[in-house]
Short mmCIF file of C-alpha atoms and ligand atoms in Angstrom, two decimals:
data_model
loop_
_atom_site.label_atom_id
_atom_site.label_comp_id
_atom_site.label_asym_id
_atom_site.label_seq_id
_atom_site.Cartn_x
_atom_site.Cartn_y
_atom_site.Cartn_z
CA UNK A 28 0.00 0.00 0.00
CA UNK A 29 1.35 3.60 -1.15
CA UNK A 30 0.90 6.65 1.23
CA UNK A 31 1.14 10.23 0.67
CA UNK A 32 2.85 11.99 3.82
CA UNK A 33 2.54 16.08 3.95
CA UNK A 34 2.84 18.49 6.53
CA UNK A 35 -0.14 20.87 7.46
CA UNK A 36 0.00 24.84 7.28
CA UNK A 37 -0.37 24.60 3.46
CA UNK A 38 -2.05 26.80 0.92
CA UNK A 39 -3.28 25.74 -2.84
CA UNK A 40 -1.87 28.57 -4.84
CA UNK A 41 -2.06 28.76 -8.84
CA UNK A 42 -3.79 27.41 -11.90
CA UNK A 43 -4.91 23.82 -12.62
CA UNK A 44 -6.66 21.76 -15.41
CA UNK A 45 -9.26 19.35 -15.11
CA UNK A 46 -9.35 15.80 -15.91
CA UNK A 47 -11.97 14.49 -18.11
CA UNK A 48 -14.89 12.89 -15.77
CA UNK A 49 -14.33 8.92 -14.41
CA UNK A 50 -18.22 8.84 -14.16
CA UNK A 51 -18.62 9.81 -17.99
CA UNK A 52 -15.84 7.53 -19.42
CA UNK A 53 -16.07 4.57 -17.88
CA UNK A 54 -20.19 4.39 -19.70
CA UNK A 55 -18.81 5.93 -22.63
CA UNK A 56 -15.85 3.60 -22.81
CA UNK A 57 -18.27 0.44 -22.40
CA UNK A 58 -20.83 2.19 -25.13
CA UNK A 59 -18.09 1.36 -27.88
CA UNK A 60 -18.72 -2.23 -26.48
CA UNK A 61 -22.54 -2.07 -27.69
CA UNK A 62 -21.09 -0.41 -30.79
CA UNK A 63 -19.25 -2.63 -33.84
CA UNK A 64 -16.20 0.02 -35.65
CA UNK A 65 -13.82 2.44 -34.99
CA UNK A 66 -14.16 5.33 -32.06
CA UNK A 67 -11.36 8.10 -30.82
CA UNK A 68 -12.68 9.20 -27.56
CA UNK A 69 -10.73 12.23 -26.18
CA UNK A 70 -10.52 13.27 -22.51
CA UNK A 71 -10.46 9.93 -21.35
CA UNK A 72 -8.85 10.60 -18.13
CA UNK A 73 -5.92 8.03 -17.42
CA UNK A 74 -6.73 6.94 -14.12
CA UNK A 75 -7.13 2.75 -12.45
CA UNK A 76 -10.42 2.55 -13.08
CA UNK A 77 -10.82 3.85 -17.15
CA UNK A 78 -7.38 1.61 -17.19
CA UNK A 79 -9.28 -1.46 -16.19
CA UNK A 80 -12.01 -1.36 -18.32
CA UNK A 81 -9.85 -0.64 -21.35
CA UNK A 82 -8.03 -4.01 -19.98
CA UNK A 83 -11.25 -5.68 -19.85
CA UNK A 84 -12.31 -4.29 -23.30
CA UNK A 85 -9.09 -5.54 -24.74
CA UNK A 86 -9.93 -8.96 -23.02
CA UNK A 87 -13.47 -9.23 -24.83
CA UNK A 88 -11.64 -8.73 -28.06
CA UNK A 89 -11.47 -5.02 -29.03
CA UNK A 90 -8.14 -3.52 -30.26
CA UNK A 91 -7.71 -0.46 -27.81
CA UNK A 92 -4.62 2.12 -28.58
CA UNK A 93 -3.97 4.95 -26.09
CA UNK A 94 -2.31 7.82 -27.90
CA UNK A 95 -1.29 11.36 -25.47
CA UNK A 96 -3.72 13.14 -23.79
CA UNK A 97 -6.08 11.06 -22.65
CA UNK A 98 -7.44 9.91 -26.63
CA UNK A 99 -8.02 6.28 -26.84
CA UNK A 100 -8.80 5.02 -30.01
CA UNK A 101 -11.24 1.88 -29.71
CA UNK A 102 -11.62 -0.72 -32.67
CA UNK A 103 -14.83 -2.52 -30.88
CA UNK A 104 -15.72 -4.47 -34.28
CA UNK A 105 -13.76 -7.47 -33.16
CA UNK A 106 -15.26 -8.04 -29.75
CA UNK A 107 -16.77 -11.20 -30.23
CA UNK A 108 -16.83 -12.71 -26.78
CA UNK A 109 -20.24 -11.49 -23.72
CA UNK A 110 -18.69 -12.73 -20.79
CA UNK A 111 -16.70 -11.02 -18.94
CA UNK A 112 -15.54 -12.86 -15.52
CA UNK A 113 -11.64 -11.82 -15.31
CA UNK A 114 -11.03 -10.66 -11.54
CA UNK A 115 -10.63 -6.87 -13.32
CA UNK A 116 -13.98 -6.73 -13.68
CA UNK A 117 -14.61 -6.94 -9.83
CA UNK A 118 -12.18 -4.61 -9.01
CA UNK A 119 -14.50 -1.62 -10.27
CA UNK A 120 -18.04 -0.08 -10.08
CA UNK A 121 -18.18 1.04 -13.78
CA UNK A 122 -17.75 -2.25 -15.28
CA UNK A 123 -21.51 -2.91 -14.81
CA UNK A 124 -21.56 -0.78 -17.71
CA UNK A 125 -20.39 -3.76 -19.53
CA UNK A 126 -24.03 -5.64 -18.69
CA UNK A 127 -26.39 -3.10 -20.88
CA UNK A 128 -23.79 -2.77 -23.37
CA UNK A 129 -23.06 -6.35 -24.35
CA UNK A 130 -26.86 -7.72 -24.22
CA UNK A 131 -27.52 -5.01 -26.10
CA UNK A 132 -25.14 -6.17 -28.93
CA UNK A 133 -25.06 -9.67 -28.52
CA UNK A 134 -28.47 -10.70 -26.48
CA UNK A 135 -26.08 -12.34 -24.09
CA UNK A 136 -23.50 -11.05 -21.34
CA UNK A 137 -21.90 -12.82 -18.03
CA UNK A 138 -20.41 -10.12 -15.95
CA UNK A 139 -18.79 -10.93 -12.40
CA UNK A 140 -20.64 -8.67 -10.10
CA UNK A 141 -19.24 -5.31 -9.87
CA UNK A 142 -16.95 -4.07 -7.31
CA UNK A 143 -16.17 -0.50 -6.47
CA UNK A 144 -16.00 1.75 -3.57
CA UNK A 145 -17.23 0.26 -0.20
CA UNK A 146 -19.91 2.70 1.21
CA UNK A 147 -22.62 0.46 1.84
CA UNK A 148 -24.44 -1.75 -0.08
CA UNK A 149 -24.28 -0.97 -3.48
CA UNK A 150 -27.20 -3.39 -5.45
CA UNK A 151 -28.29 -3.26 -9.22
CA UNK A 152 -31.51 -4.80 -8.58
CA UNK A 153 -32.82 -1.66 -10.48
CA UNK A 154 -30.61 -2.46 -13.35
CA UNK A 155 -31.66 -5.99 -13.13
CA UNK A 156 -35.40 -5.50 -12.84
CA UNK A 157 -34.97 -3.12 -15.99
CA UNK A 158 -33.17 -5.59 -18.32
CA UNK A 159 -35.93 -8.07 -17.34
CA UNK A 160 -38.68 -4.99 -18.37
CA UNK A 161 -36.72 -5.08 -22.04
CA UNK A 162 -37.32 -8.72 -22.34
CA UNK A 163 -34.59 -10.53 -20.83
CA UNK A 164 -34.02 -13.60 -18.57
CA UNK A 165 -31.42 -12.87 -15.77
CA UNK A 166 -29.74 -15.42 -13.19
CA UNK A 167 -27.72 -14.31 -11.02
CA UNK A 168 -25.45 -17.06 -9.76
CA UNK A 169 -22.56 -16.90 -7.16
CA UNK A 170 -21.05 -13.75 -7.97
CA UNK A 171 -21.50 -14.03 -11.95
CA UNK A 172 -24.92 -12.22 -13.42
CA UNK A 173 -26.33 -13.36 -16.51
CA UNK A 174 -28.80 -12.19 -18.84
CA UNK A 175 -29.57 -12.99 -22.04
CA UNK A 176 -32.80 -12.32 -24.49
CA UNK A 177 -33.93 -13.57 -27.95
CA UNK A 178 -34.88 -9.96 -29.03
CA UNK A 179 -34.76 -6.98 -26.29
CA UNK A 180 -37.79 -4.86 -27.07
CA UNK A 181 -38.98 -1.15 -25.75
CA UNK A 182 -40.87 -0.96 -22.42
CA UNK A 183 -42.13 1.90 -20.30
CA UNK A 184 -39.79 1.37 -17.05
CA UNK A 185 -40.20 3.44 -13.64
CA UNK A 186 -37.51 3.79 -11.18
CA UNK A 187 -38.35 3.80 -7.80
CA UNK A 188 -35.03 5.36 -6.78
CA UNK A 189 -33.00 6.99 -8.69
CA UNK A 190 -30.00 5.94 -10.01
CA UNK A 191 -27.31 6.59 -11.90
CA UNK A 192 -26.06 3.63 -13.24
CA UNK A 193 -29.31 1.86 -13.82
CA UNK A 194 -30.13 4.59 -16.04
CA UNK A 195 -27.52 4.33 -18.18
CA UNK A 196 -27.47 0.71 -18.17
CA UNK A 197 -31.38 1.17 -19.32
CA UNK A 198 -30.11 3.35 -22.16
CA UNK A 199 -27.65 1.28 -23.38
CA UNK A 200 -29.58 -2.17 -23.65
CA UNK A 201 -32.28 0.13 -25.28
CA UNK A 202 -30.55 1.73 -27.99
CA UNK A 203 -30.90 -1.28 -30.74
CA UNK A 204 -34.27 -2.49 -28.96
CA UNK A 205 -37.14 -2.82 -31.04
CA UNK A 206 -39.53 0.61 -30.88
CA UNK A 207 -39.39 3.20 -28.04
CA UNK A 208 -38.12 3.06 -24.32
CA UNK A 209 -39.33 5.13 -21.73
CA UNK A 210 -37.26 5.45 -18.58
CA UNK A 211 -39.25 7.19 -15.49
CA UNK A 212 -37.31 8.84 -12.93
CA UNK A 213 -34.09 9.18 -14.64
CA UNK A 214 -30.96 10.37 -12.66
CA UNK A 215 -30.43 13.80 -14.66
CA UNK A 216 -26.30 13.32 -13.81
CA UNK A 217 -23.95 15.82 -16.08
CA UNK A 218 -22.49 12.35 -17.11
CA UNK A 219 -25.82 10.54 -17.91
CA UNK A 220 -26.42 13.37 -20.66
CA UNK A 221 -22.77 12.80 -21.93
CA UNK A 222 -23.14 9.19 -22.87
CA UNK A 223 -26.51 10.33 -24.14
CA UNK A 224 -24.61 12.71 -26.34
CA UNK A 225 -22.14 9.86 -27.18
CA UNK A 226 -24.63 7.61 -28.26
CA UNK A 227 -26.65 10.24 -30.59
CA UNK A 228 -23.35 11.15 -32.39
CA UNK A 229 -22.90 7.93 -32.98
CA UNK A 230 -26.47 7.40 -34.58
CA UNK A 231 -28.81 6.58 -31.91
CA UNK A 232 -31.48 8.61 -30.82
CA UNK A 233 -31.59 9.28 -26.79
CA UNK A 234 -33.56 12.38 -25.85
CA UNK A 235 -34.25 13.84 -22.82
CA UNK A 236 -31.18 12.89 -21.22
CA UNK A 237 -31.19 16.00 -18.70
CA UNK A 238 -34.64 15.49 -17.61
CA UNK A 239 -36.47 12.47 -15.39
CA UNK A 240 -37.69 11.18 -18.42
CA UNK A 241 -35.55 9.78 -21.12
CA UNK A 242 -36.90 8.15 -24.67
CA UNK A 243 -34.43 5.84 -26.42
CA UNK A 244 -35.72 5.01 -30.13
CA UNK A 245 -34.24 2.01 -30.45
CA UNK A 246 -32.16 1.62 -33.73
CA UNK A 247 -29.76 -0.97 -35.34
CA UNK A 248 -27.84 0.75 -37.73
CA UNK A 249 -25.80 3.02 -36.16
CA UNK A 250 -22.28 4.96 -37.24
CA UNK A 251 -19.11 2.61 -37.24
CA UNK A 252 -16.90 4.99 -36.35
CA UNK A 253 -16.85 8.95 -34.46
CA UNK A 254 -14.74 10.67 -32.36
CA UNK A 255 -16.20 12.07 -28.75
CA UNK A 256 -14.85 14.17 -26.40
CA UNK A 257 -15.79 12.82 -22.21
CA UNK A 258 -16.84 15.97 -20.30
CA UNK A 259 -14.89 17.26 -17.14
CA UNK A 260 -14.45 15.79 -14.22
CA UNK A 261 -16.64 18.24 -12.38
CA UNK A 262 -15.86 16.22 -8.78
CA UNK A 263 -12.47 16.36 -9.50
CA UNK A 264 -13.08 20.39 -10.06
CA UNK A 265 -14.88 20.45 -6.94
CA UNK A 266 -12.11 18.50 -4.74
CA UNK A 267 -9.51 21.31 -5.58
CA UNK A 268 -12.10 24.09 -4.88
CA UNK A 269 -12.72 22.82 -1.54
CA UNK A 270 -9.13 22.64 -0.50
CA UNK A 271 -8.79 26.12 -2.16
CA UNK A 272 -11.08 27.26 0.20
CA UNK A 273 -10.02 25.17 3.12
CA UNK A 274 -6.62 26.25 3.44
CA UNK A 275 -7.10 30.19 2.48
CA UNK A 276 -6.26 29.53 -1.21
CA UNK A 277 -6.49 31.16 -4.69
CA UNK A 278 -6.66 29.21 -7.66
CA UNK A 279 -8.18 28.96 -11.43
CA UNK A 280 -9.42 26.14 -12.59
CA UNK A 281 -9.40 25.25 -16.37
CA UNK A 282 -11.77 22.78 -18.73
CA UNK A 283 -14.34 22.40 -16.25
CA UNK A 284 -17.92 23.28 -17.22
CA UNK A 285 -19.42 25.71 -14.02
CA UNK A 286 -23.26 25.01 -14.86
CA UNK A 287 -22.26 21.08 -13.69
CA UNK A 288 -20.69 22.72 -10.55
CA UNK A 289 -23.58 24.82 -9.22
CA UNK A 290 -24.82 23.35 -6.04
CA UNK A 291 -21.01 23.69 -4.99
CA UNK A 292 -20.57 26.80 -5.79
CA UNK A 293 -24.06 28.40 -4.40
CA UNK A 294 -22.74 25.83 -0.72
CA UNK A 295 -19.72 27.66 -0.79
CA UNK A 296 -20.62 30.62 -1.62
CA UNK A 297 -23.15 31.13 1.73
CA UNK A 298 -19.96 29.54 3.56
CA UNK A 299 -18.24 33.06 2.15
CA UNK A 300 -15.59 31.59 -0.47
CA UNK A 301 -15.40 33.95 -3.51
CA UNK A 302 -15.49 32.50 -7.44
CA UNK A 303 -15.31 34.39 -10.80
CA UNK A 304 -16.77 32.33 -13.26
CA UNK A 305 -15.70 32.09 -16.63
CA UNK A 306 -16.73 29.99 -19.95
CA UNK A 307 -14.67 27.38 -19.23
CA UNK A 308 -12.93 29.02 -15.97
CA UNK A 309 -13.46 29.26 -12.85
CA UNK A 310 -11.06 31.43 -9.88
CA UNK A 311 -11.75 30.70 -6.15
CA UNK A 312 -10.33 33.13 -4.07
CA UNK A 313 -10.52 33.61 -0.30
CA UNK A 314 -9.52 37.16 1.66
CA UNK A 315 -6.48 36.74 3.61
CA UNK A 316 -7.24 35.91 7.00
CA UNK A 317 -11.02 34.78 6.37
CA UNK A 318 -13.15 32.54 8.38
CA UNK A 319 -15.71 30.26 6.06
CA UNK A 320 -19.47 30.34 7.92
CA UNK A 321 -20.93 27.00 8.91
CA UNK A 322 -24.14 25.69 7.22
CA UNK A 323 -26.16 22.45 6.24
CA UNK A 324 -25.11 19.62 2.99
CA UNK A 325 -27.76 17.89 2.47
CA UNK A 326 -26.72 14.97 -0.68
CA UNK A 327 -29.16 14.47 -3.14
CA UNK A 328 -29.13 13.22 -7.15
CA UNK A 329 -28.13 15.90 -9.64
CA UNK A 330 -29.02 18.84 -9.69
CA UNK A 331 -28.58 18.79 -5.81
CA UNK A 332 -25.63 18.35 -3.53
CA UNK A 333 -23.18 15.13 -4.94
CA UNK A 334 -22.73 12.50 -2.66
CA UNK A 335 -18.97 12.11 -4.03
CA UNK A 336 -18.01 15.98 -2.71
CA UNK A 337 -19.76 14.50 1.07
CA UNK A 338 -16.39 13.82 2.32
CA UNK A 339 -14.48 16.90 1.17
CA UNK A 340 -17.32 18.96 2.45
CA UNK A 341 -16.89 17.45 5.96
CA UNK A 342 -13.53 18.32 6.24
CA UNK A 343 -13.95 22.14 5.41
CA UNK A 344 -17.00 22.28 8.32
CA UNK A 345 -14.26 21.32 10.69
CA UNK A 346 -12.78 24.72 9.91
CA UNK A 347 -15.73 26.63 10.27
CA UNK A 348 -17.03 29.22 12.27
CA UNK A 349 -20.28 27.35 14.23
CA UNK A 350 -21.90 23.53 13.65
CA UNK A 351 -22.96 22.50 10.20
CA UNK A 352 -24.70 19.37 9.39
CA UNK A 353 -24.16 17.18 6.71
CA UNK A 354 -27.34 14.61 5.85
CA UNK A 355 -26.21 11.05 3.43
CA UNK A 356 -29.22 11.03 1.23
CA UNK A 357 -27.53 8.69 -1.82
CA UNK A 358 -25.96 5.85 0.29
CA UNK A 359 -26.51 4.21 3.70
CA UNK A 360 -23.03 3.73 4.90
CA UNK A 361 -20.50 6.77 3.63
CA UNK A 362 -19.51 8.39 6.91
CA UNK A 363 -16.63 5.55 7.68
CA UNK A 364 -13.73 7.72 6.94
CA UNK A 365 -15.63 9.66 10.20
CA UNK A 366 -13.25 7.54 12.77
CA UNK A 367 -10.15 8.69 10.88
CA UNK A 368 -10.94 12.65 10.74
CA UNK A 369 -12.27 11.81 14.84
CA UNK A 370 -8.50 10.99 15.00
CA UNK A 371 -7.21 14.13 13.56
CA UNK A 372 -9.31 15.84 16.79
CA UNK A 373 -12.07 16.86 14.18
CA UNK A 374 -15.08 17.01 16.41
CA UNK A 375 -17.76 15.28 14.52
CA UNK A 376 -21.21 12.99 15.92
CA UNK A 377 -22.80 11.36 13.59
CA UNK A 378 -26.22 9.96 14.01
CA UNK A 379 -28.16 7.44 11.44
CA UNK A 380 -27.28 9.87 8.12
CA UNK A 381 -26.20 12.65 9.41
CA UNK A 382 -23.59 14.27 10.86
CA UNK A 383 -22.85 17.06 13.23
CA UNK A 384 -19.49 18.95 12.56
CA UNK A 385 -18.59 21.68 15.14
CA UNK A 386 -16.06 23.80 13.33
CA UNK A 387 -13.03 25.90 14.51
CA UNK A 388 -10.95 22.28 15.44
CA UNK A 389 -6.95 22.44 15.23
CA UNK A 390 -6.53 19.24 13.26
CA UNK A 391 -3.49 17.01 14.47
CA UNK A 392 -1.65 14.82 11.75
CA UNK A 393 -1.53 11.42 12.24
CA UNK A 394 -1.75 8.17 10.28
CA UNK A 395 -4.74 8.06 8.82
CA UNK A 396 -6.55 5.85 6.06
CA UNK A 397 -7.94 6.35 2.62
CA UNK A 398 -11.15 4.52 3.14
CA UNK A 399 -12.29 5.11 -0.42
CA UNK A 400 -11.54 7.56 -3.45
CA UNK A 401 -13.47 10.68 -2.11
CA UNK A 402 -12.92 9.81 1.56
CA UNK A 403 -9.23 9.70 0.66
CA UNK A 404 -8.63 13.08 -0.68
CA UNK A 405 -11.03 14.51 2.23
CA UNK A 406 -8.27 13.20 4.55
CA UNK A 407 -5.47 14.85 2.38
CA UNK A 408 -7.45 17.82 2.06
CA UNK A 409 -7.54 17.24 6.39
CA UNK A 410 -3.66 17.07 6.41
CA UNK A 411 -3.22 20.11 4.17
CA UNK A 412 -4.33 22.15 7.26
CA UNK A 413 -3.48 19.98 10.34
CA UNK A 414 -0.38 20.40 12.72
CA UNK A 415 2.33 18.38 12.08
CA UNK A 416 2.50 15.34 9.99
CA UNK A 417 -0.37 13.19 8.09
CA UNK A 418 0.68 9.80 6.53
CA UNK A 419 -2.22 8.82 4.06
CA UNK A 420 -2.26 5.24 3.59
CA UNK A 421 -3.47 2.92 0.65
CA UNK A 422 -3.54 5.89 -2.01
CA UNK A 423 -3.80 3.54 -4.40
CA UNK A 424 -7.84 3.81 -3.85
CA UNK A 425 -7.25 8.07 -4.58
CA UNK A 426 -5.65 7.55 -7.74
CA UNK A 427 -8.40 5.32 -8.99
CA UNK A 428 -10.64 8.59 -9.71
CA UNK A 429 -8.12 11.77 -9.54
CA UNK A 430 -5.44 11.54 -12.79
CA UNK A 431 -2.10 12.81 -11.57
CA UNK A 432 -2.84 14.11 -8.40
CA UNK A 433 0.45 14.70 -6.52
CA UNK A 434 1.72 16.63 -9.79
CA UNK A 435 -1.58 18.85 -9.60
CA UNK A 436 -0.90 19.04 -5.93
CA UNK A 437 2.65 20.21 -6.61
CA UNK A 438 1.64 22.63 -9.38
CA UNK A 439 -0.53 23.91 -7.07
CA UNK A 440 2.64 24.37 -4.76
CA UNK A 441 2.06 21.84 -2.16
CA UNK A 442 4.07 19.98 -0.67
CA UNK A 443 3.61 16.29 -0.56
CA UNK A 444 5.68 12.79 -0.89
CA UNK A 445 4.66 9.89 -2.72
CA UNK A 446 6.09 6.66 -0.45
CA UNK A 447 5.75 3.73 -2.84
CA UNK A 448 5.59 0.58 -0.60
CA UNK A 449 8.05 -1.86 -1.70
CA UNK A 450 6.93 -5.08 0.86
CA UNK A 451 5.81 -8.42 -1.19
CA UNK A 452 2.00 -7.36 -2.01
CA UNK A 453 -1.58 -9.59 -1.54
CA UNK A 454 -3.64 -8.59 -4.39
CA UNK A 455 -4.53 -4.89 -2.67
CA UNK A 456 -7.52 -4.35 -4.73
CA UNK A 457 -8.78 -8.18 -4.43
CA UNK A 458 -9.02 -7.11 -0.38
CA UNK A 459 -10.24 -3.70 -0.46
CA UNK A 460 -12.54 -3.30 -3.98
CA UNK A 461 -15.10 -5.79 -3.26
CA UNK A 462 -18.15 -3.77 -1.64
C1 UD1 B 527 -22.56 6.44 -9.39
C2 UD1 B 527 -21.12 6.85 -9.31
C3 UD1 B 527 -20.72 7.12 -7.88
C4 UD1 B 527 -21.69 8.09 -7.22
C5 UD1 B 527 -23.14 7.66 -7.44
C6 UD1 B 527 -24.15 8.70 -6.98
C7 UD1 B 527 -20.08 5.57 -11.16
C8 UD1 B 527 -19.19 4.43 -11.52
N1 UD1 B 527 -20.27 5.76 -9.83
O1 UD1 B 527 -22.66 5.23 -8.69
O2 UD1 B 527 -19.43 7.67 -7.86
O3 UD1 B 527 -21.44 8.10 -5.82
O4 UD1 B 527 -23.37 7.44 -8.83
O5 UD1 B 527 -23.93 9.90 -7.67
O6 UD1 B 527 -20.60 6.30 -11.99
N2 UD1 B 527 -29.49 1.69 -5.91
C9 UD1 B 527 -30.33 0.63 -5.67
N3 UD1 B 527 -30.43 -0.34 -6.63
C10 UD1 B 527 -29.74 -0.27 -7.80
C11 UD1 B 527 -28.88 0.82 -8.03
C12 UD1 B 527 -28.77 1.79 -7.06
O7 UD1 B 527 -30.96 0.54 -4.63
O8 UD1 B 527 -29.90 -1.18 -8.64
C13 UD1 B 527 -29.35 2.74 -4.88
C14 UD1 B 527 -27.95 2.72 -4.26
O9 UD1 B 527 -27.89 1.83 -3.17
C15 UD1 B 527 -27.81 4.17 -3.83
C16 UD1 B 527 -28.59 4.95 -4.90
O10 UD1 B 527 -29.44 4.00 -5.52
O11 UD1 B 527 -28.43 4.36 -2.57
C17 UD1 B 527 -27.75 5.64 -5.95
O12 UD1 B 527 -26.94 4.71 -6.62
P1 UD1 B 527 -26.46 4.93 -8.13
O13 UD1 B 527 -26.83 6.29 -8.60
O14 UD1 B 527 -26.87 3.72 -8.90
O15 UD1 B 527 -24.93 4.93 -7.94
P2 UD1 B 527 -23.87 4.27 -8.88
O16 UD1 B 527 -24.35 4.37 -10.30
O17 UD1 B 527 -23.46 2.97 -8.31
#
C-alpha cells in the first residue's frame, strides 16, 4: 500500500486543469462495447479505473490504442466474446456498464458482479429488474450475473429510486431495442447526458437525457466509427475548490464546465468563499485571514448536492465558524472515513445519516486511512491544514478517480511525498474493492 505523507499549514496557490470525468468515461468507454467500428474518444482521463475497463475491453476482443492526452482510439468491431468474468472486472463499479452494453449487442453477457468503492451496499436490482422490463431472462449465480434475451424490445420502465447507473445501463440495452423506451425517474447526472450525447453522435437517438424522463428510439444501424470528447471531471473540479477554500487559497481552474458545478458553488458561496466564473474558468479566491461560515449539505441526485463531494465537504465544516450538518441522502453507509478525521481531533457525531461537525478544530496529523476515493482526498485535504504530519495510507484507492494528483498538488505548490511501498503485495484491490 502507497501513502502520501505532507505536513499541514499549506495553501493551494495557482492554476490547474481538469481531468476528463471517471463517471462519464467509464459508460462511454463500455458504449463502444454495444457499438461494432472504430471510435477516438478524447478526454479519457488516465486513471485505475478507465485503465481497467480498457483491460477488460481488450480482453473481450477489441483492439484499444492509447495515444497522449487522454485519446483512446477503440476498434470494438472485433469483440466477439459477452462474458466477462476476469477478476478486473470486480475490481471496479463502472464495469456494470459492460451488462447493458453487451446484451444489447449480442443478447447475451456474463459479468462478475461489480466491485467498487465500499460505502454500503451498493445493489443493481434496479438495473436488473430493468433488463428483465426489455425482455430478458437474468440469473444471477454466485457472484456471476447473466442475462440474455432472444430480441430486447422497448418498455415503459419506472424507477423507484433513482439511479445513476441503472439509467444508463437502461439506455444502453435500449438503444438497438425494437420501438421506443421510456425510462421514469431518470438520474439527470452531467455524465448521464454525456453518454446520451455519445450515443446520438454515434447514430442513436436518446432524448431527454437532462430530464427524469428519457426516450431511447431504439435503432440498429448506427455509425461505425466517431470521435467524442468525455466531459470534465466536475468532482475532480470540486475537490480542488474545496481545499482552495479550506486552506485560504487562490486558484483557477481550467476545462471544467461551471453550470455542472452549481450546487457547490451556491454551498460555498453562503460559507463566504469567492469565485469568478468564466466559460470554461473558474477562480476561487478567499480574503487573507477569512473565516468560512458554517451551514447544512444535504446529498441528493443531480441537480442537488453530490454524494462524491460529502467527504471533502466534511472536512472544510471542521474549519468553520459554528456547527454545520451534513445529511447522506444517496448511500446508507459513507460516513466511515468519520473515525479517521475523529482521530485528527475533528469534532464530529454522527447519528443514522447525518452528521454534526462543530467547526473551529486544530486538526493534528496522524496516520490516517484512505477509506475510499473521495474519503481519501477529504483526509489529504484534512492534512493540508493539520499540525504536524499526516501519513495517508493505501492511495492507491485516490488515484483510482483523480489523474495525476500529486503533480496537480505540486503545481498547485504543495508539498507532498509519494512513499511507494516496496513489501511483497496480496492482491490490494482483491481485499479492499469488493463492496
Ligand atoms: C454512481 C457513481 C458514484 C456516485 C453515485 C451517486 C459511477 C461508476 N459511480 O454510482 O461515484 O457516488 O453514482 O452519484 O458512476 N441503488 C439501488 N439499486 C440499484 C442501483 C442503485 O438501490 O440497482 C441505490 C444505491 O444503493 C444508492 C442509490 O441508488 O443508494 C444511488 O446509486 P447509483 O446512482 O446507482 O450509484 P452508482 O451508479 O453505483
Amino acid at each position: 500500500m502507497n501513502s502520501y505523507i505532507l505536513e499541514g499549514g499549506q495553501c493551494l496557490r495557482g492554476e490547474v486543469p481538469i481531468s476528463g470525468s471517471k463517471n462519464a468515461a467509464l459508460p462511454v468507454l463500455a458504449a463502444t462495447a454495444l457499438l461494432e467500428g472504430q471510435y477516438r474518444i478524447k478526454n479519457v482521463p488516465l486513471i485505475e479505473d478507465t485503465l481497467t475497463l480498457i483491460d477488460i475491453l481488450k480482453l473481450l476482443g477489441a483492439g484499444v490504442e492509447i495515444l497522449p492526452a487522454g485519446t483512446v482510439v477503440i476498434d470494438s468491431s472485433s469483440i466477439n466474446n459477452c462474458t466477462a468474468i476476469s477478476e478486473q472486472v470486480g475490481k471496479l463499479r463502472g464495469s456494470y456498464y459492460l451488462l447493458g452494453a453487451l446484451l444489447g449487442r449480442f443478447g447475451e453477457v456474463n459479468l462478475r458482479m461489480p466491485g467498487g468503492c465500499n460505502f454500503g451496499s451498493r445493489p443493481i436490482d434496479l438495473h436488473l429488474k430493468g433488463f428483465r422490463q426489455l425482455g430478458a431472462e437474468v440469473v444471477e449465480a454466485e457472484d456471476i450475473v447473466s442475462c440474455r434475451t432472444t430480441g430486447l424490445k422497448s418498455n415503459s420502465i419506472f424507477f423507484d429510486i433513482v439511479s445513476v447507473g441503472a439509467t444508463i445501463n437502461m439506455i444502453l440495452a435500449a438503444v438497438k431495442a425494437e420501438g421506443t423506451t421510456t425510462i421514469y425517474n431518470a438520474a439527470r447526472e452531467p455524465h448521464v447526458v454525456d453518454v446520451a450525447n455519445f450515443l446520438n453522435a454515434m447514430g442513436a437517438s436518446v432524448q431527454g437525457a437532462g430530464t427524469d424522463i428519457i426516450k431511447v428510439h431504439g435503432r440498429d444501424k448506427l455509425n461505425l466509427r466517431g470521435t467524442y470528447a468525455i466531459i470534465p471531471d466536475q468532482i475532480e473540479a470540486g475537490t480542488y475548490i474545496a481545499m482552495a477554500a479550506l486552506t485560504g487559497g487562490n486558484i483557477k481552474l481550467h476545462n471544467v464546465i461551471p453550470s455542472h458545478l452549481e450546487a457547490l458553488i451556491a454551498k460555498l458561496s453562503e460559507m463566504g468563499v469567492s469565485f469568478a466564473i468564466g466559460e470554461e474558468r473558474i477562480s476561487v479566491s478567499m480574503k487573507p485571514g477569512q473565516v468560512l461560515r458554517s451551514t447544512n449539505f444535504v446529498t441528493a441526485p443531480y441537480p442537488g448536492f453530490p454524494t462524491d463531494m460529502q467527504p471533502q465537504i466534511m472536512v472544510l465544516l471542521t474549519q468553520a465558524d459554528g456547527v454545520g450538518k451534513v445529511t447522506e441522502n444517496v448511500w446508507n453507509n459513507r460516513f466511515q472515513y468519520v473515525d479517521d478525521l475523529r482521530k485528527m481531533a475533528a469534532r464530529i457525531v454522527t447519528q443514522g445519516r447525518s452528521a454534526l461537525v462543530t467547526g473551529g478544530s486544530k486538526l493534528a496529523g496522524t496516520e490516517v486511512q484512505a477509506h475510499d476515493l473521495r474519503a481519501g482526498a477529504a483526509m489529504v485535504m484534512a492534512g493540508l491544514v493539520a499540525e504536524g504530519q499526516t501519513e495517508i495510507q493505501q492511495v492507491e484507492l485516490i488515484e483510482r478517480g483523480y489523474e495525476n494528483f500529486v503533480n496537480k498538488l505540486r503545481d498547485l505548490g504543495v508539498q507532498i511525498t509519494r512513499q511507494v511501498d516496496t513489501s511483497p503485495k496480496e492482491d490490494f484491490f482483491k481485499i479492499n474493492y469488493v463492496s
